[in-house]
Short mmCIF file of C-alpha atoms and ligand atoms in Angstrom, two decimals:
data_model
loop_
_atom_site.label_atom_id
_atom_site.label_comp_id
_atom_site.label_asym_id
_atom_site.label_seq_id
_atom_site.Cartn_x
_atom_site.Cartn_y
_atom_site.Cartn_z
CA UNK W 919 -0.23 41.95 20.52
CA UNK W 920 0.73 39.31 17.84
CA UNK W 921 1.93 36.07 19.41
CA UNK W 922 5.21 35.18 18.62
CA UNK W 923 7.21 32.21 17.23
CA UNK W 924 8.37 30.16 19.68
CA UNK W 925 11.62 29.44 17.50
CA UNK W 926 12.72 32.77 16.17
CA UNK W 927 10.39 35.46 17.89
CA UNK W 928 8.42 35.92 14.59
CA UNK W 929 4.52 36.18 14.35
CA UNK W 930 3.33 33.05 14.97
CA UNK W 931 0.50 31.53 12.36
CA UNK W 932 -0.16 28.10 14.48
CA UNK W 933 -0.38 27.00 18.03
CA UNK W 934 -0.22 23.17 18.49
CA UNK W 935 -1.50 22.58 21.36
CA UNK W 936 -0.46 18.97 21.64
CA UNK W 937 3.34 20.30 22.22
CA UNK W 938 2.50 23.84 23.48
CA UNK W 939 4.56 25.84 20.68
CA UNK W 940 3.35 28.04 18.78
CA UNK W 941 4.72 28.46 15.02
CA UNK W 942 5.98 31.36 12.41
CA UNK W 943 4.92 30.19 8.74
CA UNK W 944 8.78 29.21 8.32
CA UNK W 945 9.21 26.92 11.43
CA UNK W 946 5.79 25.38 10.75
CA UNK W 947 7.28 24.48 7.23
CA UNK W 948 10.09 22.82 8.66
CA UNK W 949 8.31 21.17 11.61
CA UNK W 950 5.97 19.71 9.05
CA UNK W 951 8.21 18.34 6.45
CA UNK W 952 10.80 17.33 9.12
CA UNK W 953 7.69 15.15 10.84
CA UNK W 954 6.53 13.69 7.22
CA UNK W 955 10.34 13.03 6.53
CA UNK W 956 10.83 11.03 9.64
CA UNK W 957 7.34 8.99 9.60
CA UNK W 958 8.43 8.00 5.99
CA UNK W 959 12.02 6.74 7.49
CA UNK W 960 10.97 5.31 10.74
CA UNK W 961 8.30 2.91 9.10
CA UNK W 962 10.67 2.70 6.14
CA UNK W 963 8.20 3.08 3.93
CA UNK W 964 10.66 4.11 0.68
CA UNK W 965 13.59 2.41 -0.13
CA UNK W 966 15.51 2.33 -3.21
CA UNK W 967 14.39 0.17 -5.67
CA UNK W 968 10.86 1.23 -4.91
CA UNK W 969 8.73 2.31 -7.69
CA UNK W 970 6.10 4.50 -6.10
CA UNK W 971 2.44 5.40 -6.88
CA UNK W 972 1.06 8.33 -5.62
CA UNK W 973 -3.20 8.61 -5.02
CA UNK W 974 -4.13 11.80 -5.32
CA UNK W 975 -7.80 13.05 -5.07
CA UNK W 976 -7.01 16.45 -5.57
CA UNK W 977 -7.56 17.24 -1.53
CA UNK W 978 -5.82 18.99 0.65
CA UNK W 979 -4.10 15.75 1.75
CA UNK W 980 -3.00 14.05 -1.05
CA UNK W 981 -1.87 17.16 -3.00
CA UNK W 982 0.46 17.95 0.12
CA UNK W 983 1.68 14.60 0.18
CA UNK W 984 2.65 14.53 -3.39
CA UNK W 985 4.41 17.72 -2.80
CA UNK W 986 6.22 16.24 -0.22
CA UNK W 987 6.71 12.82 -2.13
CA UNK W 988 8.18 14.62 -5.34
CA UNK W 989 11.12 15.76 -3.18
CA UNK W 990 11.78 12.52 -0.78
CA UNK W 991 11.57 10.37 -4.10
CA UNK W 992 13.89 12.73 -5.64
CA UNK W 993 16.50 12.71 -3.22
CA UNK W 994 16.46 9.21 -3.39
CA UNK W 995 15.96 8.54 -7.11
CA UNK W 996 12.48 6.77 -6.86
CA UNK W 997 10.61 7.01 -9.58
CA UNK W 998 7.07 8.77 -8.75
CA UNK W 999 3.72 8.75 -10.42
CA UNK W 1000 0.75 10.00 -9.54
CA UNK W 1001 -2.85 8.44 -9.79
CA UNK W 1002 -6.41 9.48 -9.72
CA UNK W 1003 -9.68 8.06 -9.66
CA UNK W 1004 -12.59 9.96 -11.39
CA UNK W 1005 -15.65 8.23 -9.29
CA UNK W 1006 -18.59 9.92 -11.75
CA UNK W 1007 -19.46 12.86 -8.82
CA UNK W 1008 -21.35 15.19 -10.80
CA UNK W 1009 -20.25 19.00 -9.65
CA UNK W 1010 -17.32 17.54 -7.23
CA UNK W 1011 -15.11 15.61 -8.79
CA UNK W 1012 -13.93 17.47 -12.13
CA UNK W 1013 -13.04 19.94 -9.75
CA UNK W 1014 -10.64 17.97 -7.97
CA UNK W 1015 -8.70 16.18 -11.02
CA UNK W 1016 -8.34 19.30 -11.86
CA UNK W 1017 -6.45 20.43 -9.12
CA UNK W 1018 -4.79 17.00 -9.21
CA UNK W 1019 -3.85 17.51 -12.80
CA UNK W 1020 -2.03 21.30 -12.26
CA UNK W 1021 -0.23 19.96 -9.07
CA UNK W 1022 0.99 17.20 -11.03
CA UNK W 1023 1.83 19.87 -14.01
CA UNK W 1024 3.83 21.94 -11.59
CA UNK W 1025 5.23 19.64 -10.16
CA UNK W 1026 6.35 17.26 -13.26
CA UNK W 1027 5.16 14.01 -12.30
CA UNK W 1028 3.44 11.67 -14.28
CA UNK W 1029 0.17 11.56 -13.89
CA UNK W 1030 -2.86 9.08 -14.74
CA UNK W 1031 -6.70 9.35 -13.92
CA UNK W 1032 -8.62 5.77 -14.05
CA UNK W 1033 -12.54 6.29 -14.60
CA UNK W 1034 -15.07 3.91 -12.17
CA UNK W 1035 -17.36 4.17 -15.84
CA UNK W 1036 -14.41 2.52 -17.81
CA UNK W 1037 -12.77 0.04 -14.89
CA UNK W 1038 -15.87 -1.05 -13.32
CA UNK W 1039 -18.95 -0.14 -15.73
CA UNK W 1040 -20.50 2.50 -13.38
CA UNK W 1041 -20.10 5.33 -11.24
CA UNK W 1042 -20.74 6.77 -7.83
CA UNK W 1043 -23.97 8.85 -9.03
CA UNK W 1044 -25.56 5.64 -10.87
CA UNK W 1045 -24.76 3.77 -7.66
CA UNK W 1046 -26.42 6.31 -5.53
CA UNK W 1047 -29.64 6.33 -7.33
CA UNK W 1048 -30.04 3.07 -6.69
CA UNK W 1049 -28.77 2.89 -3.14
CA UNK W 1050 -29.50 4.51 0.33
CA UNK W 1051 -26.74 6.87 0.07
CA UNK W 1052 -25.52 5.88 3.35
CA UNK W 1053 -24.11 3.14 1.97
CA UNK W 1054 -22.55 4.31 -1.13
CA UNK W 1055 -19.31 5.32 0.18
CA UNK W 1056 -19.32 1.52 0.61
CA UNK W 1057 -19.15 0.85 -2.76
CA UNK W 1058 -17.36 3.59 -3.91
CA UNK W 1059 -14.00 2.56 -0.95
CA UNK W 1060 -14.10 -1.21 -2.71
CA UNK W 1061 -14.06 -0.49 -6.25
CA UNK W 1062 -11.48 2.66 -5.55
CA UNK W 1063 -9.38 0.10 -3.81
CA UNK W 1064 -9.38 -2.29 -6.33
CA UNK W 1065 -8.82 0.10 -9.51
CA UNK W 1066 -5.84 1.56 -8.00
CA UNK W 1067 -4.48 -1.80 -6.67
CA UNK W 1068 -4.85 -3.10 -10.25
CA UNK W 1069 -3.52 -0.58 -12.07
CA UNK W 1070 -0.56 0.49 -9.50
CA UNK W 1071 0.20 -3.44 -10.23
CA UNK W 1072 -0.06 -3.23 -13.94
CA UNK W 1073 2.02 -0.23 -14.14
CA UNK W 1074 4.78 -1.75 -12.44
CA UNK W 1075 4.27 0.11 -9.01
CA UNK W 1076 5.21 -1.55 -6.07
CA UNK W 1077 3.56 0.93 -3.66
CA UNK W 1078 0.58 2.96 -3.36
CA UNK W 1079 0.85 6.32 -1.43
CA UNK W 1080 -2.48 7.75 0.25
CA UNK W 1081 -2.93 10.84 2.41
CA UNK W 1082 -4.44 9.68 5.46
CA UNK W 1083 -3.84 12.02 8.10
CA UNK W 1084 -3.59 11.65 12.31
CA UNK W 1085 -7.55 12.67 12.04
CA UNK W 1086 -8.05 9.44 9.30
CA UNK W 1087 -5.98 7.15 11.51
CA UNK W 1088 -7.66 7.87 14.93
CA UNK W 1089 -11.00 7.84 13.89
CA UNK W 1090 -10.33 4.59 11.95
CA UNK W 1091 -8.69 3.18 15.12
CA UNK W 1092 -11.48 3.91 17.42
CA UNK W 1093 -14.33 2.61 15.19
CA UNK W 1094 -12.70 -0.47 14.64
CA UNK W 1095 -12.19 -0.91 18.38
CA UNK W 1096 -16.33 -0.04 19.09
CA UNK W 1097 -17.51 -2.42 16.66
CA UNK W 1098 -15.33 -5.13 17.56
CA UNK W 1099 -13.60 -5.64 14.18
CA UNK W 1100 -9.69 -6.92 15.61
CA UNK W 1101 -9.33 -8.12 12.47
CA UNK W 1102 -9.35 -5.28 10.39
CA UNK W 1103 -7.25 -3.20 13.01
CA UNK W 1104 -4.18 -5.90 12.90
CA UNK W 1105 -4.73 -4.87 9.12
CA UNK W 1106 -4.52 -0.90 9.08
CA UNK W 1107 -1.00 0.67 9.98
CA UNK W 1108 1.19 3.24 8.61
CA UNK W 1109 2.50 0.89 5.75
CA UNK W 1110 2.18 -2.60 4.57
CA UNK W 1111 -0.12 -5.14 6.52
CA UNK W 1112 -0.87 -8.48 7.16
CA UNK W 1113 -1.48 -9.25 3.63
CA UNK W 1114 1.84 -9.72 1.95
CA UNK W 1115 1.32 -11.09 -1.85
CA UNK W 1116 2.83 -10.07 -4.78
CA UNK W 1117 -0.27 -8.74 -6.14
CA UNK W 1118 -1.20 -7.11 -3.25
CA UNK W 1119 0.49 -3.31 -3.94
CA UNK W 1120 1.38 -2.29 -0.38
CA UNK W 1121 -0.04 0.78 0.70
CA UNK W 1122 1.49 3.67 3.11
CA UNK W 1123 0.97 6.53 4.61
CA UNK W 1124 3.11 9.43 4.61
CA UNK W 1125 0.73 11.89 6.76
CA UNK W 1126 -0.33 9.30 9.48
CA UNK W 1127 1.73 11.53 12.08
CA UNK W 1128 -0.05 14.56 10.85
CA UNK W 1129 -2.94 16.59 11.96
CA UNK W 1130 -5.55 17.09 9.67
CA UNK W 1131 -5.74 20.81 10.44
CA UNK W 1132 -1.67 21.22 10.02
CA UNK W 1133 -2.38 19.88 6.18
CA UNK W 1134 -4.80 22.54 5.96
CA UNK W 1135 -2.47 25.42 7.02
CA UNK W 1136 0.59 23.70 5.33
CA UNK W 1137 -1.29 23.49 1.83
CA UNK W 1138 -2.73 27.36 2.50
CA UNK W 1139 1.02 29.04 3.37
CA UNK W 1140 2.85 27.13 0.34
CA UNK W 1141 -0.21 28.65 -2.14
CA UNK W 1142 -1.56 25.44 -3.50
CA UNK W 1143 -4.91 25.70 -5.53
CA UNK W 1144 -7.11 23.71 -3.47
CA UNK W 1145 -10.55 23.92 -2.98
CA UNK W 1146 -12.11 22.35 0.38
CA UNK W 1147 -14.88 20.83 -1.44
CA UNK W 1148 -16.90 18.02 0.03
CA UNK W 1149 -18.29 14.84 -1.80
CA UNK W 1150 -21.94 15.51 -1.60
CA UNK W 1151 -22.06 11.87 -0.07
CA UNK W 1152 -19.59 11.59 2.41
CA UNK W 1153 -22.76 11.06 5.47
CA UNK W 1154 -20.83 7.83 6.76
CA UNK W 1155 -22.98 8.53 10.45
CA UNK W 1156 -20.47 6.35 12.19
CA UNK W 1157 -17.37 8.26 11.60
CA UNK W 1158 -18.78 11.62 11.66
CA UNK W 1159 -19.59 11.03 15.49
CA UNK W 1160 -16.38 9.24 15.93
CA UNK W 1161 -14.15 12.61 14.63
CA UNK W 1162 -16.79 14.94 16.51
CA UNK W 1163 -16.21 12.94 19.63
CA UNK W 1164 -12.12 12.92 18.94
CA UNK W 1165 -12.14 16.45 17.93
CA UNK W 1166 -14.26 17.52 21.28
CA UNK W 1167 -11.40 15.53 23.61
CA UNK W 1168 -9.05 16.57 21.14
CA UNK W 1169 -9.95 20.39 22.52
CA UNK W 1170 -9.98 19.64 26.03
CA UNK W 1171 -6.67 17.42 26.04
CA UNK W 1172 -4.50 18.11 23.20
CA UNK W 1173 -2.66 15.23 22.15
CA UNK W 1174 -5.16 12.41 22.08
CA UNK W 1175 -4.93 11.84 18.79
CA UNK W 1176 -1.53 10.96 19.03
CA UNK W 1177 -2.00 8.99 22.05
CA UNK W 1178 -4.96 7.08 20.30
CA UNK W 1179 -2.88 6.38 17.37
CA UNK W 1180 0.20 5.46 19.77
CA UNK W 1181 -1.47 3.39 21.24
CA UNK W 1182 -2.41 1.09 18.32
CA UNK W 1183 0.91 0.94 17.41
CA UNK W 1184 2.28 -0.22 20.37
CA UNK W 1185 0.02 -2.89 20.44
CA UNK W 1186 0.04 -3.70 16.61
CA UNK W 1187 2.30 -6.24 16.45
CA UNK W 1188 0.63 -8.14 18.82
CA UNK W 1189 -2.72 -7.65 17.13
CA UNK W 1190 -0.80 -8.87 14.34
CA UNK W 1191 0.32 -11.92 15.45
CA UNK W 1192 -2.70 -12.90 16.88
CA UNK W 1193 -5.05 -12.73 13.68
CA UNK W 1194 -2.23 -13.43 11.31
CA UNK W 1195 -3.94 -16.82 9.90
CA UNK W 1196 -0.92 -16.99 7.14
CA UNK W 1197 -3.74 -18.13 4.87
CA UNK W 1198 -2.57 -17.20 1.25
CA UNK W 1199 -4.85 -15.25 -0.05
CA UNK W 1200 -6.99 -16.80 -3.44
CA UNK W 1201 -7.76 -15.34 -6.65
CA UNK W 1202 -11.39 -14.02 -7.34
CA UNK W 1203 -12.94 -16.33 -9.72
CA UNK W 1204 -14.49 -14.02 -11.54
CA UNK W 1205 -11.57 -10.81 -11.82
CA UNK W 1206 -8.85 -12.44 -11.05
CA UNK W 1207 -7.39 -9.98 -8.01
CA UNK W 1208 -6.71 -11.06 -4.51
CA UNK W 1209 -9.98 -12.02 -2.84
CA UNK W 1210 -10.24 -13.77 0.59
CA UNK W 1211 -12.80 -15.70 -0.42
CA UNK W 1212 -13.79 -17.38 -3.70
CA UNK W 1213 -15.41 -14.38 -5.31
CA UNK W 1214 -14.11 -10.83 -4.01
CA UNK W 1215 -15.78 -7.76 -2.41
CA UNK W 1216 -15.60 -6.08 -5.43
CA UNK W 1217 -17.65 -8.69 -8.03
CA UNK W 1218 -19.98 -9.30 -5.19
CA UNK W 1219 -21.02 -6.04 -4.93
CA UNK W 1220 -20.94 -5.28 -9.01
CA UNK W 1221 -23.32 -8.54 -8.55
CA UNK W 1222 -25.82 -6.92 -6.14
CA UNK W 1223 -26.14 -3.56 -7.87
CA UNK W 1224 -27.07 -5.37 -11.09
CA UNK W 1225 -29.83 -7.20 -8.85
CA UNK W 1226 -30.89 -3.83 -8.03
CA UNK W 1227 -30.91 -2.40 -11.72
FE1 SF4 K 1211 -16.65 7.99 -2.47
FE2 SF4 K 1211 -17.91 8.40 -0.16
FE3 SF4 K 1211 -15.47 9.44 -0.57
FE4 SF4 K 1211 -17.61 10.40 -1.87
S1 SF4 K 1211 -17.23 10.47 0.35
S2 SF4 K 1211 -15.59 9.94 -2.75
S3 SF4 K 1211 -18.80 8.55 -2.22
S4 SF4 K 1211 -16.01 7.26 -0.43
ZN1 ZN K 1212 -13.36 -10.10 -8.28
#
């Protein structure tokens, strides 16, 4: 017998554990968007004025968030633009801007990919011959960080959307916590951070609230074109345990994602506080974006793969 909604007595497509409903494709919709539209207004993460930038990879996440994005920014006459990052991924990547390109299409926002080839002078596959590919998602996080930062400021952006999900922000939580890295956890957070300079484009995160399985079914009932592809790369060991262990407690006792991620935040601001140096952050001597020290992650590691060459 088909399980039924627990809102309207129509077949359910989800069960979430976590609050013991289950859901018809309609009151998942609404449960969704209503969850997204509250996360964005609790942490105030739009307000008017706000010119927003949109990263989308052309994943399940991002594509759902810009969906989501287009109408909040709408409603409250932001201006919205979307922004991709073609890494050089031979037989992944062109796949995905492609999907980021007819979302954008459909959905009439403005969209602009930035190459790693033309911003930094090489990409992802030249990196990995060169590299132990453990460590080229490394690389490949810095010098995505920094194109988008740089161009989001350039183009007169003064935040930068991305679509981590509950899964992201958990897993992120927990491995910050087992290698003893405080000082990047008083960092991450559903918007903003401890950095606060005005060429630092402040980042949030629409989908922090949000399973990464409920993005799945979300983006598969409102028929967007998006393949689950994987970056042949994406080994980080670390995290792949960390998600396999969350997942596995996840199963047994629903809701510890949540209580994992709300339990960061309720301890945030105190993190916050504590390694909060208020040192102003410098200019890199050699690029000219924010750097904590005299040369930045970025040029340092453009520096070592030449060594390498
Ligand atoms: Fe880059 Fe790693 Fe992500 Fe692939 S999995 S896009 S290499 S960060
Ligand atoms: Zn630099």
């Amino acid at each position: 017998m088909a399980v039924r909604c627990s809102k309207c007595n129509g077949t359910a497509v989800i069960y979430l554990p976590y609050g013991n409903e289950n859901f018809c494709k309609k009151h998942f919709v609404d449960s969704f968007e209503r969850r997204v539209r509250r996360t964005v207004r609790e942490f105030r993460m739009i307000r008017k004025g706000d010119r927003i930038g949109a990263a989308v990879s052309g994943g399940k996440d991002s594509v759902t968030m810009l969906h989501l994005l287009r109408g909040i920014c709408d409603s409250m006459r932001v201006p919205l633009v979307a922004l991709s990052v073609d890494e050089g991924i031979e037989g992944y990547r062109a796949r995905t801007l492609q999907v980021a390109k007819e979302n954008c299409r459909k959905l009439g926002v403005e969209h602009k990919i930035l190459s790693f080839k033309k911003e930094i002078g090489i990409t992802v596959d030249e990196i990995a011959e060169r590299e132990e590919r453990m460590r080229t998602c490394s690389y490949c996080g810095v010098f995505r960080r920094w194109i988008l930062n740089k161009a989001a400021r350039e183009m007169g952006l003064n935040k930068l959307a991305v679509g981590h999900n509950l899964d992201d922000a958990a897993q992120t939580i927990l491995m910050n916590f087992l290698r003893n890295e405080p000082f990047r956890l008083a960092r991450f957070g559903p918007s903003g951070g401890i950095i606060k300079h005005e060429f630092f484009v402040d980042r949030i995160k629409p989908l922090m609230r949000i399973p990464e399985r409920e993005s799945a079914v979300y983006s598969i009932i409102k028929g967007m074109d998006i393949r689950f592809g994987r970056c042949p790369y994406a080994h980080e060991a670390f995290r792949n345990k960390v998600r396999c262990f969350l997942n596995d407690l996840e199963e047994e006792f629903p809701g510890t994602k949540f209580r994992v991620f709300n339990s960061f935040m309720s301890v945030r601001d105190v993190l916050g506080e504590k390694f909060n140096t208020n040192e102003t952050p410098m200019k890199c001597k050699q690029c000219g974006e924010l750097s904590s020290q005299e040369v930045c992650m970025r040029c340092r590691m453009l520096e070592e793969l030449k060594f390498e060459k």
